[in-house]
Coordinates of C-alpha atoms in Angstrom, one line a residue:
X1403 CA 31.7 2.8 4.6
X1404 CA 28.3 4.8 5.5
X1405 CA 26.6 1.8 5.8
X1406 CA 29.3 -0.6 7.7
X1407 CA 28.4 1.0 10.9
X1408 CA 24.5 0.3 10.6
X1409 CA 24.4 -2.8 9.4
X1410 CA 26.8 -4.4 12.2
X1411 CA 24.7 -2.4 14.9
X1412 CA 21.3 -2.8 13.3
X1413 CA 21.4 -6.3 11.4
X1414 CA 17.8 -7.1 11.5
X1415 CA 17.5 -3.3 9.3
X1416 CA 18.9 -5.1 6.0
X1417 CA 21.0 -2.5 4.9
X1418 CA 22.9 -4.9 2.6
X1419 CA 19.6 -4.4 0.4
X1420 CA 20.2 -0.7 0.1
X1421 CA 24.0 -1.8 -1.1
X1422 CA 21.8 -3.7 -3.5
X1423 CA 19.4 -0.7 -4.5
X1424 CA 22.6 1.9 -4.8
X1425 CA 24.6 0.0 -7.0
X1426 CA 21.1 -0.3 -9.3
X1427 CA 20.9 3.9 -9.2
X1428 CA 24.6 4.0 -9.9
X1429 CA 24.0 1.5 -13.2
X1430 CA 21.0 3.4 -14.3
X1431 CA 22.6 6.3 -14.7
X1432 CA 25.8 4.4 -16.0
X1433 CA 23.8 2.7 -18.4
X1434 CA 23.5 6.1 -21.0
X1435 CA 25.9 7.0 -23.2
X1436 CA 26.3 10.3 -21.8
X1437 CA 27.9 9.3 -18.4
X1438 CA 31.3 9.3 -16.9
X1439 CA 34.1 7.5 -15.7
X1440 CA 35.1 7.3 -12.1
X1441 CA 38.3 8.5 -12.7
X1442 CA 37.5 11.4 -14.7
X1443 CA 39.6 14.6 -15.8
X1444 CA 38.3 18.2 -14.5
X1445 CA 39.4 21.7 -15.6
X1446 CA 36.5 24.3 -14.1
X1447 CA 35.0 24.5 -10.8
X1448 CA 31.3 23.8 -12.3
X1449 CA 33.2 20.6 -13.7
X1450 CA 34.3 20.0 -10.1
X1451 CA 30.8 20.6 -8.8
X1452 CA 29.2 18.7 -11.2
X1453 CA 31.5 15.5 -10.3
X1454 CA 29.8 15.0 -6.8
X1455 CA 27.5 12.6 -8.5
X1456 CA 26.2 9.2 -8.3
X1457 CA 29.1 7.8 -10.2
X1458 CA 31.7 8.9 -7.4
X1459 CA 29.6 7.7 -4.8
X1460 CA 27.1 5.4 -5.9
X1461 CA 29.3 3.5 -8.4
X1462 CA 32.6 3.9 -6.2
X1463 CA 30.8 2.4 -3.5
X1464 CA 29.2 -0.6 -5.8
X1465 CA 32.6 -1.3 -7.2
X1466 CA 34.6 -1.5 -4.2
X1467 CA 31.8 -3.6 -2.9
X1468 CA 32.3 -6.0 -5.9
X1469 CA 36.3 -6.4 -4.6
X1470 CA 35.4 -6.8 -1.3
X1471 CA 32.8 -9.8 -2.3
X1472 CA 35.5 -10.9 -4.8
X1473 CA 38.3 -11.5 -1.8
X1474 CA 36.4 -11.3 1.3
X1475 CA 35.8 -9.6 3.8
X1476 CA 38.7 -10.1 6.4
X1477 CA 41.5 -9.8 2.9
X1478 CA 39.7 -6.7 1.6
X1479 CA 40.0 -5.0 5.2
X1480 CA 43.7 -5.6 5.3
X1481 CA 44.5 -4.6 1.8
X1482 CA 42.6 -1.4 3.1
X1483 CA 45.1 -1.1 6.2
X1484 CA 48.0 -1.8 4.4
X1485 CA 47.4 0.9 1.4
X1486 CA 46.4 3.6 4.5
X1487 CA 49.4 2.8 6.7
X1488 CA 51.7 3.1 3.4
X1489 CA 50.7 6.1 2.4
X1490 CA 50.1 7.8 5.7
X1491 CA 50.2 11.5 5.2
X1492 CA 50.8 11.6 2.1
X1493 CA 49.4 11.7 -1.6
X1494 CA 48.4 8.3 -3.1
X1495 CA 46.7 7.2 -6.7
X1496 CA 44.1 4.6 -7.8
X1497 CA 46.7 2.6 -8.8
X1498 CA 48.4 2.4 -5.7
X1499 CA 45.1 1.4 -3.8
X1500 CA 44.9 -1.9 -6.3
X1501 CA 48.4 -2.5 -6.1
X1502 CA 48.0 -2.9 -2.2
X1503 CA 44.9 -5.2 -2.7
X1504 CA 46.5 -6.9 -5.4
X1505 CA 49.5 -7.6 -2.7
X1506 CA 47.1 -8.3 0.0
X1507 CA 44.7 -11.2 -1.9
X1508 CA 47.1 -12.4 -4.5
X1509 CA 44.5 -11.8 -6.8
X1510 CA 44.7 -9.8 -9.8
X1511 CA 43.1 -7.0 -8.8
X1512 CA 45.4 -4.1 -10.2
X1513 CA 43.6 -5.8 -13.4
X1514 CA 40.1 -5.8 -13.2
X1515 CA 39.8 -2.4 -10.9
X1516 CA 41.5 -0.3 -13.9
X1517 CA 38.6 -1.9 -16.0
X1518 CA 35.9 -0.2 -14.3
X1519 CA 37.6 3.0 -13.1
X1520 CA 39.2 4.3 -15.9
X1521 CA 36.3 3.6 -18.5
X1522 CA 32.8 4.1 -18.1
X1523 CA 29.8 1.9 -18.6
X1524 CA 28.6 -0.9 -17.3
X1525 CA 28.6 -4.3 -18.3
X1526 CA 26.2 -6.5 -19.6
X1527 CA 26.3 -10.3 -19.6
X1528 CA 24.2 -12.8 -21.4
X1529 CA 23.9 -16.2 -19.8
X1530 CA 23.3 -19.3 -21.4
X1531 CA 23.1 -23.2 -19.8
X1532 CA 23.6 -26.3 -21.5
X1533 CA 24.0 -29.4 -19.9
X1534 CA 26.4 -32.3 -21.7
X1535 CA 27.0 -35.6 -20.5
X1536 CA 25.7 -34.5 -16.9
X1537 CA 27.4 -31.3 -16.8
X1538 CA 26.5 -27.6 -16.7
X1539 CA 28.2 -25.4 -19.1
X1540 CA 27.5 -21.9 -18.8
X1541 CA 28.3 -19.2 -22.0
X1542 CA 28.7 -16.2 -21.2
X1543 CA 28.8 -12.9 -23.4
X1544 CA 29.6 -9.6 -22.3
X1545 CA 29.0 -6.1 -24.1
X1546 CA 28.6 -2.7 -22.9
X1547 CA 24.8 -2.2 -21.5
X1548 CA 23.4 1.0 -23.0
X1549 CA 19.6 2.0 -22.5
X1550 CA 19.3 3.4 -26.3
X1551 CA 18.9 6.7 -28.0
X1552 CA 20.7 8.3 -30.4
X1553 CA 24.0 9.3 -28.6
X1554 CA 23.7 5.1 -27.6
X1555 CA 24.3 4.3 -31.2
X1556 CA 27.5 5.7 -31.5
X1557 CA 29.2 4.8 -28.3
X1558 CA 31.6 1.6 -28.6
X1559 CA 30.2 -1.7 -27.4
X1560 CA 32.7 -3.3 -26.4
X1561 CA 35.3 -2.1 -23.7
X1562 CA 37.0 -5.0 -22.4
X1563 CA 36.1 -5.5 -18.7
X1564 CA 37.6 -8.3 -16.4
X1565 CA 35.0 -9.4 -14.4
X1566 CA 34.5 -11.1 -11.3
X1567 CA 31.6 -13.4 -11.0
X1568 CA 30.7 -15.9 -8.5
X1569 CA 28.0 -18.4 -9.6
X1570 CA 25.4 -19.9 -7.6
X1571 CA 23.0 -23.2 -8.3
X1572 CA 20.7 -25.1 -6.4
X1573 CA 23.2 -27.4 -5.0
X1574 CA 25.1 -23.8 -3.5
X1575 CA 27.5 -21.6 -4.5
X1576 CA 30.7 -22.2 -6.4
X1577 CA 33.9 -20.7 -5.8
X1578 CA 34.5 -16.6 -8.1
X1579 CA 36.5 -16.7 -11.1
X1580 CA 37.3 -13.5 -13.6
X1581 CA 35.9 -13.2 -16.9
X1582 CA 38.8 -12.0 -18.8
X1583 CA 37.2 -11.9 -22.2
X1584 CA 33.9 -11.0 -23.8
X1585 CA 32.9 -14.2 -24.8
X1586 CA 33.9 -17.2 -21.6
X1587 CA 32.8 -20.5 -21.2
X1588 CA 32.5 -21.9 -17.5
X1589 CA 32.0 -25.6 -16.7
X1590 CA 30.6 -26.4 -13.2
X1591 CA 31.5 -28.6 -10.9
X1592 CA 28.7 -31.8 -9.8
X1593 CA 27.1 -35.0 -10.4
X1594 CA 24.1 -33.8 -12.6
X1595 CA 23.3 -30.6 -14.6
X1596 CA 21.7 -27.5 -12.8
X1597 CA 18.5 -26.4 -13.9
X1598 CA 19.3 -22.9 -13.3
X1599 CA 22.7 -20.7 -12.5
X1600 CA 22.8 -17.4 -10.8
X1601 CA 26.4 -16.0 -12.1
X1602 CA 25.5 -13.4 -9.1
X1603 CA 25.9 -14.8 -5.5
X1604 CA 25.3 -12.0 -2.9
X1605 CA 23.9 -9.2 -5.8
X1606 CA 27.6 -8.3 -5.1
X1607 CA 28.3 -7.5 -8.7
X1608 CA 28.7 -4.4 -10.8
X1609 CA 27.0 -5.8 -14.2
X1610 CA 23.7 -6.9 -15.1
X1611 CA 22.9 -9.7 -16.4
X1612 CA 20.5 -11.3 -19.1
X1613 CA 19.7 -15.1 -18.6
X1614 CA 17.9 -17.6 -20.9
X1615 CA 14.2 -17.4 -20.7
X1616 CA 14.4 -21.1 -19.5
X1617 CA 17.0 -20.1 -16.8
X1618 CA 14.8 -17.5 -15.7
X1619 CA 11.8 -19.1 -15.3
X1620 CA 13.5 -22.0 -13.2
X1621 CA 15.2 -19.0 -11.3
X1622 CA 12.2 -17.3 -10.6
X1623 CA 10.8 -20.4 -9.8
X1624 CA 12.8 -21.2 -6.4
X1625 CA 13.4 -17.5 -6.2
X1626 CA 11.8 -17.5 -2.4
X1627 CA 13.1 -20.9 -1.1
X1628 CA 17.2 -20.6 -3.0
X1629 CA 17.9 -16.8 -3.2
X1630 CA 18.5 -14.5 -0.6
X1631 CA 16.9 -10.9 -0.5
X1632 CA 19.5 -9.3 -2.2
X1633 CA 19.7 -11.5 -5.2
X1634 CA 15.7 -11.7 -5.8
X1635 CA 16.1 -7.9 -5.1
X1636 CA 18.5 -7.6 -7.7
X1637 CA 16.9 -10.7 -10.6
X1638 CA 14.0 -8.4 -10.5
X1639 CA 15.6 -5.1 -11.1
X1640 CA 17.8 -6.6 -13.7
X1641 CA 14.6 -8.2 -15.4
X1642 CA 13.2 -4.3 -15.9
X1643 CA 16.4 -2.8 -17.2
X1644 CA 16.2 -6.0 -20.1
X1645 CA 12.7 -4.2 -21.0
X1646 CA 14.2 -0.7 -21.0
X1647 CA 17.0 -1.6 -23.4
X1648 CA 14.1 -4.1 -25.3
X1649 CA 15.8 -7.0 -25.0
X1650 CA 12.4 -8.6 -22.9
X1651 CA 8.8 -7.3 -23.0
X1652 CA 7.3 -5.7 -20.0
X1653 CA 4.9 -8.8 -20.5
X1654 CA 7.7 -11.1 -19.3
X1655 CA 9.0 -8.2 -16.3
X1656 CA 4.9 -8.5 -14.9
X1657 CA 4.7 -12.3 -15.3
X1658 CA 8.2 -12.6 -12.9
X1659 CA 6.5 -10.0 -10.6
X1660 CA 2.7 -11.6 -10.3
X1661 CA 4.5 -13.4 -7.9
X1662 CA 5.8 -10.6 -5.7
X1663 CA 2.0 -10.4 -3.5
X1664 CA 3.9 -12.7 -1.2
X1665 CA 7.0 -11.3 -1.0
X1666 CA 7.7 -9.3 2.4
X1667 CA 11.0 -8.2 2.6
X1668 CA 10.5 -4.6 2.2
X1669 CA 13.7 -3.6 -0.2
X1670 CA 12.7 -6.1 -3.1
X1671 CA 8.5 -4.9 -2.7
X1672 CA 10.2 -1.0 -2.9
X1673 CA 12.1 -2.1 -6.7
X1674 CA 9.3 -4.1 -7.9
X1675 CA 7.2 -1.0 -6.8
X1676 CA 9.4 1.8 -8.2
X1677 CA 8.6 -0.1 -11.8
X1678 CA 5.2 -0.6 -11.4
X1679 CA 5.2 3.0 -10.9
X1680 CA 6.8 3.8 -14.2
X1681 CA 4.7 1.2 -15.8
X1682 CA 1.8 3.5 -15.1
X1683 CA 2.7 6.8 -15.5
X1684 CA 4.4 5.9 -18.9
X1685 CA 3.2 2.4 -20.8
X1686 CA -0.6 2.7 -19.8
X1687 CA -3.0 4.8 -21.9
X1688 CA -6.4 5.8 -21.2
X1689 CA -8.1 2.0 -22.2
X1690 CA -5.2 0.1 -19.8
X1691 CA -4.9 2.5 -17.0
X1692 CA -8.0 1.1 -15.1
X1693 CA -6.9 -2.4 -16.0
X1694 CA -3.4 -2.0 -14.6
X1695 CA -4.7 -0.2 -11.5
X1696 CA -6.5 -3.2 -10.6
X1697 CA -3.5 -5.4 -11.2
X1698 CA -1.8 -3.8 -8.6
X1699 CA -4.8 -3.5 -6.0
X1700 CA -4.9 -7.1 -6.4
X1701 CA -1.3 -7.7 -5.8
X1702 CA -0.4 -5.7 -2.8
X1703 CA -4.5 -4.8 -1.4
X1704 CA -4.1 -8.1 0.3
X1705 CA -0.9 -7.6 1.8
X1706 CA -1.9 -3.8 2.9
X1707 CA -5.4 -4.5 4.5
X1708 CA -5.0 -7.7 5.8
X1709 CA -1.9 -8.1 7.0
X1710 CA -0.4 -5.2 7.4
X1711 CA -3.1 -2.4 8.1
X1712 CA -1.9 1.0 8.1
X1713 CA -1.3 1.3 11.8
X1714 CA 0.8 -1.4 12.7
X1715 CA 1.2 -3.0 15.7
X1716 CA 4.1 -2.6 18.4
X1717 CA 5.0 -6.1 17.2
X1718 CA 6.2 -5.2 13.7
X1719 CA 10.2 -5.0 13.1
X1720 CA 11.6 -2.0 11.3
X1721 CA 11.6 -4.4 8.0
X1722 CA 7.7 -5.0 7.8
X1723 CA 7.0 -1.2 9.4
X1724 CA 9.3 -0.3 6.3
X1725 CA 7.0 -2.8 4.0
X1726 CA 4.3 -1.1 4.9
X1727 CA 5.3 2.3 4.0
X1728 CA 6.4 0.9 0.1
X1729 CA 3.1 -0.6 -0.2
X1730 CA 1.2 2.2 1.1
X1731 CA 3.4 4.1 -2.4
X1732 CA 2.5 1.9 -4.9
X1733 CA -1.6 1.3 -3.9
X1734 CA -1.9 4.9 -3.7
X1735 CA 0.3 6.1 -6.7
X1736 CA 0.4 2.7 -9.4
X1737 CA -3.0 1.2 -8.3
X1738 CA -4.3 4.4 -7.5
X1739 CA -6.7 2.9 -4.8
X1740 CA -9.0 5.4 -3.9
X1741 CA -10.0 3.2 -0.8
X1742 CA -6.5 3.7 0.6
X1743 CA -7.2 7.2 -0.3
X1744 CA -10.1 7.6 2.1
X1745 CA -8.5 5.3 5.2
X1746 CA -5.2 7.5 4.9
X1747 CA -7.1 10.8 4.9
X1748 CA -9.1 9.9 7.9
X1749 CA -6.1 8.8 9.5
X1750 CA -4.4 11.8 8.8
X1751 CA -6.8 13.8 9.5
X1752 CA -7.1 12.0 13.4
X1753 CA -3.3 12.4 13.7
X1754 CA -3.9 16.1 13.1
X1755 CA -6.7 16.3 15.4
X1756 CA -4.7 15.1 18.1
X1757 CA -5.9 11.3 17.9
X1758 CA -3.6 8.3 17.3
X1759 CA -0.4 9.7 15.9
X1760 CA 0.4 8.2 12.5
X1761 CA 2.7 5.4 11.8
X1762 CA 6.6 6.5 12.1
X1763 CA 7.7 4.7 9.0
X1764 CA 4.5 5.0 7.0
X1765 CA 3.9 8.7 8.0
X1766 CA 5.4 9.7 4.6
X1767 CA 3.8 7.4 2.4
X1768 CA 0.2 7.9 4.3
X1769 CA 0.5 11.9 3.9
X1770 CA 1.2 11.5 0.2
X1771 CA -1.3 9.0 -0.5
X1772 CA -4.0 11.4 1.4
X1773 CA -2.7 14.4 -0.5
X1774 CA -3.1 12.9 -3.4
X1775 CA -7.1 13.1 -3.9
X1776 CA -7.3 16.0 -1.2
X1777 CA -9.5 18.9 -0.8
X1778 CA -8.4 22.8 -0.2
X1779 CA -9.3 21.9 3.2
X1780 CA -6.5 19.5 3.4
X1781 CA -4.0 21.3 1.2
X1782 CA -4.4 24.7 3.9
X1783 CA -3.7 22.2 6.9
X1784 CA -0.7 20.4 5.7
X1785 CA 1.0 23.9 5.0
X1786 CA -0.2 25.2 8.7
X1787 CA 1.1 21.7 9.8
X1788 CA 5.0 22.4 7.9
X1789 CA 4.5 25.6 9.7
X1790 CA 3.9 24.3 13.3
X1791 CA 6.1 21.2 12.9
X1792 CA 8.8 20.6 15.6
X1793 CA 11.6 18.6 13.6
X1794 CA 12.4 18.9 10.3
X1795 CA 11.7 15.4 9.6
X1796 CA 7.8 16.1 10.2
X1797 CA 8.2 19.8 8.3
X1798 CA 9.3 18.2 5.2
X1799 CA 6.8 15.4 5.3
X1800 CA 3.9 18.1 5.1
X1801 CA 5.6 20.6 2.8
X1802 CA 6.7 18.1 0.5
X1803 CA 3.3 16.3 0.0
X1804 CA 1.8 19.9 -1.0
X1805 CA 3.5 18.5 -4.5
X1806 CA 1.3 15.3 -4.3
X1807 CA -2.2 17.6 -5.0
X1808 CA -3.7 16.6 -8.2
X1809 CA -6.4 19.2 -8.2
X1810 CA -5.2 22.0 -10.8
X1811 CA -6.0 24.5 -8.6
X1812 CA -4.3 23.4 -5.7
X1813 CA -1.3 22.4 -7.8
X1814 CA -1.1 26.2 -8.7
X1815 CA -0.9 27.3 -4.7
X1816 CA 1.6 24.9 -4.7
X1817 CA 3.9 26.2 -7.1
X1818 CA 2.9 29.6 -6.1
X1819 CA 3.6 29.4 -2.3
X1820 CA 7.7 28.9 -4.1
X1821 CA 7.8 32.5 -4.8
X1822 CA 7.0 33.6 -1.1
X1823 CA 9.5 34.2 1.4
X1824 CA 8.1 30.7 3.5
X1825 CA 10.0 28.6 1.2
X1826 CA 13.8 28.2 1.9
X1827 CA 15.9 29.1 -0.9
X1828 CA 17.8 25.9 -0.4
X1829 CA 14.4 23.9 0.1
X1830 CA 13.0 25.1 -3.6
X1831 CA 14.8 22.6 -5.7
X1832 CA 13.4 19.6 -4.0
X1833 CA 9.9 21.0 -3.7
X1834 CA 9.7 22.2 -7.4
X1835 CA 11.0 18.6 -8.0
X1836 CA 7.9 17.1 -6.1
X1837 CA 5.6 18.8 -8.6
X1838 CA 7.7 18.0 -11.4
X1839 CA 7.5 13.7 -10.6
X1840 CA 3.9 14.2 -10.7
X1841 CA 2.3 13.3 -14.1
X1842 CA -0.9 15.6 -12.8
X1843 CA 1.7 18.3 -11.7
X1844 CA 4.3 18.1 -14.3
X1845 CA 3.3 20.6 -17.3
X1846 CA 2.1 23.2 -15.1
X1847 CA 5.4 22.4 -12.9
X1848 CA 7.5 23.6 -16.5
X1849 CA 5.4 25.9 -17.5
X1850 CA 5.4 27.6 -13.9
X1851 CA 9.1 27.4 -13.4
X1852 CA 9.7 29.0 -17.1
X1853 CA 7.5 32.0 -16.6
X1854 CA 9.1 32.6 -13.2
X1855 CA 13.2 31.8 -13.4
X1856 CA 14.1 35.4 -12.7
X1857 CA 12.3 34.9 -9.6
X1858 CA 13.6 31.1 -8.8
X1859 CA 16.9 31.0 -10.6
X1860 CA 18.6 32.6 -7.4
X1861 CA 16.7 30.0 -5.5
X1862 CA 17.7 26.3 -7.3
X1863 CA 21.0 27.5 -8.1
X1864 CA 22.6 27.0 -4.7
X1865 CA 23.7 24.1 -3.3
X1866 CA 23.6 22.2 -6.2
X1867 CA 19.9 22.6 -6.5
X1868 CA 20.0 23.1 -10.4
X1869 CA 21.3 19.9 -10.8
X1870 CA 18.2 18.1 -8.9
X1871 CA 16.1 20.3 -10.6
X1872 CA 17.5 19.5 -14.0
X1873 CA 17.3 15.4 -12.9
X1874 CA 13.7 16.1 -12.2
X1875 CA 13.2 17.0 -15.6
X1876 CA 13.9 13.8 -16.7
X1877 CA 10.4 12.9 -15.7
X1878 CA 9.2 13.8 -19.0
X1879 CA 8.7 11.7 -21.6
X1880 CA 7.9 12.9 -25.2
X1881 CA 10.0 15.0 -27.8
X1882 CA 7.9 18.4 -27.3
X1883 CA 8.7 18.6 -23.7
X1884 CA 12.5 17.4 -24.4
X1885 CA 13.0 19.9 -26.9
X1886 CA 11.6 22.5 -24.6
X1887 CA 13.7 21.6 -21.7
X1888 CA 17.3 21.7 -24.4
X1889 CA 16.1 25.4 -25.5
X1890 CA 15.3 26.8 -22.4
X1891 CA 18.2 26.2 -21.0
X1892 CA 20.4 26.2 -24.2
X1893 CA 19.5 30.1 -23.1
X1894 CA 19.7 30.0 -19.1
X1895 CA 22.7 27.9 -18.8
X1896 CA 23.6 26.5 -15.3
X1897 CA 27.0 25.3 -16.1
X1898 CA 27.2 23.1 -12.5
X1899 CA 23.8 21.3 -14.1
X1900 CA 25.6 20.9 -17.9
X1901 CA 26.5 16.6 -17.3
X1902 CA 22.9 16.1 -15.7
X1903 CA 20.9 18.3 -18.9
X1904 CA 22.9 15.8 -21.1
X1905 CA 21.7 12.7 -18.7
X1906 CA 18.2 14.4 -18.4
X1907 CA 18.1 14.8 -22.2
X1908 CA 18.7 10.8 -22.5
X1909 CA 16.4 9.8 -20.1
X1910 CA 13.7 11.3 -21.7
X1911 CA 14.7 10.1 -24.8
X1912 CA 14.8 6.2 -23.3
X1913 CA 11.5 7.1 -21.8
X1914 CA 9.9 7.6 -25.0
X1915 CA 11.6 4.5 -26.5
X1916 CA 10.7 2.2 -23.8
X1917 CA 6.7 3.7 -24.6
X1918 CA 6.9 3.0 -28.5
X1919 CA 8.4 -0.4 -27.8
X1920 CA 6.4 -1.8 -24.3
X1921 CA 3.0 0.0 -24.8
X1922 CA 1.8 -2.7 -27.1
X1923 CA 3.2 -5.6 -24.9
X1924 CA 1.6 -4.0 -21.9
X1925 CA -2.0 -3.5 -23.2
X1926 CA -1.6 -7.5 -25.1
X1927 CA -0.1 -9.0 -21.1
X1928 CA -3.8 -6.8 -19.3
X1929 CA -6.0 -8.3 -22.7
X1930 CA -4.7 -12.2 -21.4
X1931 CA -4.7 -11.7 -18.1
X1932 CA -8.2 -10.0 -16.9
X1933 CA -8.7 -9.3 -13.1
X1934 CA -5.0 -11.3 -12.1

């Protein structure tokens, strides 16, 4: 519901595409083998604690969002009213919410809701097209998506999910039907065969899904002309969690995404960015680094300096001023464009003489980018600038880019300046976690914070700060670093943070899988395609 209000107030602010971007946090994390169910039995308070997670909210929301796109709009809001009025002032169950949408659609939702409630995981479904006698058949097989490691291999496959999908072809959508099996066959309805099928429509859906490379090249294909944001939003972030699990090569995820320079909606740019980013920190090595860098420049440098310009002009909407800040991320941070290093740290440095103030959106992104290759000079300003700052909006933009230094020695202020009184206890958790998402940061970052617990334990263990500081360290990705992480805290325990050490424990461990099995494919896509 947090998002009902802004999207019918603020349309043009495509808030449906951070519905989109949730529901891809919520399977992410629902993708290891160490998550949880929604419905989920607790016994201590630190259990309690430790259930305000991205599976109650993030996956809550994604599911009922699914039901909602499944019987529409105007049918899901009464089913809502009737299960309130009902149950007014009293206690109610998950069951009695999908018996009350079951009785308000007619559709068998008190079936398919149980599915993904009381288990966990998330689905995956592969996607096949045939056409026979001028008609599109589409196979479909379903199977529990897990992102590897060894817990992975020993978690069943195969929970039996009933699925709502709604499929979508060039000729428009077609009406949703329920996958009550894993393995469905689905004839569509026309006078000639589809060359592609989106199973889908809206990016409504809590699966992901892995189409035929001949689908997906035909769906990448009219991507910008036949799907809206939200599905070319989700296609692409789909496409990268088929290279985590190794299913496709980040050679096939970079050829989808060549074409992304011309895309300007900023909530697709800000996915395709995120991976990009990862691509870097984790698949290059010191031979493909430069390479890739330049891939990027040449992909969003265009867009940045000749379009969009890092000032903006009182004509952009919120969308584009938005676009701006994501590709102001990725130049700086995956293409590491030293360029947009200089222009941002001369336009910070005007904003902070009193000059042009910088842009509201891209303020963020410009201060982190500047920080990045900054001097002491800059590092003592941006703290004075935390100090002096008149909202907290503006404190946190300066504080938090002290964690974007790359200079040892400034990175050691940084993580020094924790210890003082300046910091806010509840504040140390998210700046810690700033040093600790920075490959130049990162070792120091651990090796700081292990030296120092007496000192910041008190700190990061309020308000659940040990669990974001515990999901931070799942920015590390080799076995040394992993197994230092399990000991340390094997010995400093933070019961609230136990679920997340698990989940942090599997993400490095996917991390280094997805770098013994993408590296290669990464260095061969650079070799045959030079200066793209």
């Amino acid at each position: 519901m947090e998002k009902r209000p802004i999207m019918a107030a603020k349309p043009e602010w495509k808030i449906e595409l951070d519905e989109v971007a949730d529901t891809h946090v919520a399977m992410n994390l629902d993708s290891l083998a160490s998550t949880r169910s929604i419905h989920n039995t607790v016994e201590t308070p630190a259990e309690i604690e430790g259930s305000f997670d991205r599976i109650a909210y993030e996956k809550g929301a994604a599911v009922m969002h699914m039901i909602e796109n499944y019987v529409g709009t105007d049918v899901f809001r009464n089913g809502v009213n009737a299960y309130l009025e009902k149950h007014a002032f009293n206690n109610a169950t998950s069951q009695d919410f999908w018996t009350a949408m079951t009785t308000a659609s007619g559709k068998p939702i008190d079936r398919i809701l149980p599915t993904f409630v009381n288990q966990p995981g998330v689905p995956l479904i592969d996607v096949s097209l045939a056409c026979t006698n001028g008609a599109t058949t589409l196979t479909l097989a379903s199977e529990r998506f897990l992102t590897g490691g060894p817990a992975a291999t020993t978690t069943p496959r195969n929970p039996a999910w009933q699925i709502p999908i709604c499929v979508k072809t060039p000729a428009g959508a077609n009406a949703c039907q329920v996958i009550t099996t894993p393995q469905a066959t689905v004839t569509l309805p026309g006078p000639q065969c589809a060359p592609w099928a989106l199973i889908n429509t809206g990016a409504a859906g809590y699966y992901r899904v892995a189409y035929s490379t001949a689908n997906l090249r035909a769906l990448a294909a009219d991507a910008t002309t036949h799907l809206s944001d939200a599905e070319r939003l989700s296609l692409a972030a789909d496409e990268w969690a088929l290279v985590s699990l190794g299913k496709h090569t980040v050679s096939d995820y970079l050829t989808l995404v060549s074409g992304f320079g011309k895309e300007r909606t900023s909530g697709v740019v800000d996915e395709v960015a995120a991976r990009l980013g990862t691509t870097h920190d984790y698949l290059t090595t010191s031979a493909t680094r430069g390479p890739f860098e330049l891939f990027v420049q040449k992909l969003f440098g265009p867009l940045l300096f000749e379009e969009l310009t890092l000032d903006g002009t009182a004509a952009d909407n919120d969308d584009r001023r938005a676009l701006r800040a994501t590709v102001i991320d990725v130049l700086g941070g995956a293409g590491n464009d030293l360029n947009l290093s200089a222009t941002a740290q001369a336009t910070l440095e005007r904003a902070m003489r009193g000059g042009a103030p910088l842009e509201t959106t891209a303020a963020d992104a410009i201060v982190r980018v500047a920080a990045r290759h900054g001097d002491a000079g800059l590092w003592d300003r941006l703290l004075q600038a935390s100090k002096d700052a008149t909202s907290p909006a503006e404190r946190y933009r300066y504080l938090y880019a002290l964690g974007s230094f790359q200079n040892p020695t400034l990175i050691d202020r940084g993580l020094n300046f924790s210890l003082t009184s300046d910091l806010r206890s509840q504040d140390a958790a998210s700046f810690l976690g700033r040093f600790l998402r920075s490959g130049a940061a990162r070792p120091r970052a651990w090796s700081f914070i292990k030296q120092h617990w007496a000192e910041l334990a008190p700190k990061v263990t309020i308000s659940l700060g040990d669990v974001r500081l515990v999901e931070s360290l799942g920015s590390f990705c080799d076995a040394e670093s992993r197994d230092d992480v399990r000991r340390f805290f094997t010995t400093n325990k933070l019961p609230a943070a136990s679920r997340a050490l698990d989940q942090t424990i599997e993400r490095i461990n996917n991390c280094i899988a997805l770098k013994e099995r993408q590296s290669a494919s990464l260095t061969s896509w650079l070799a045959a395609n030079p200066g793209r």
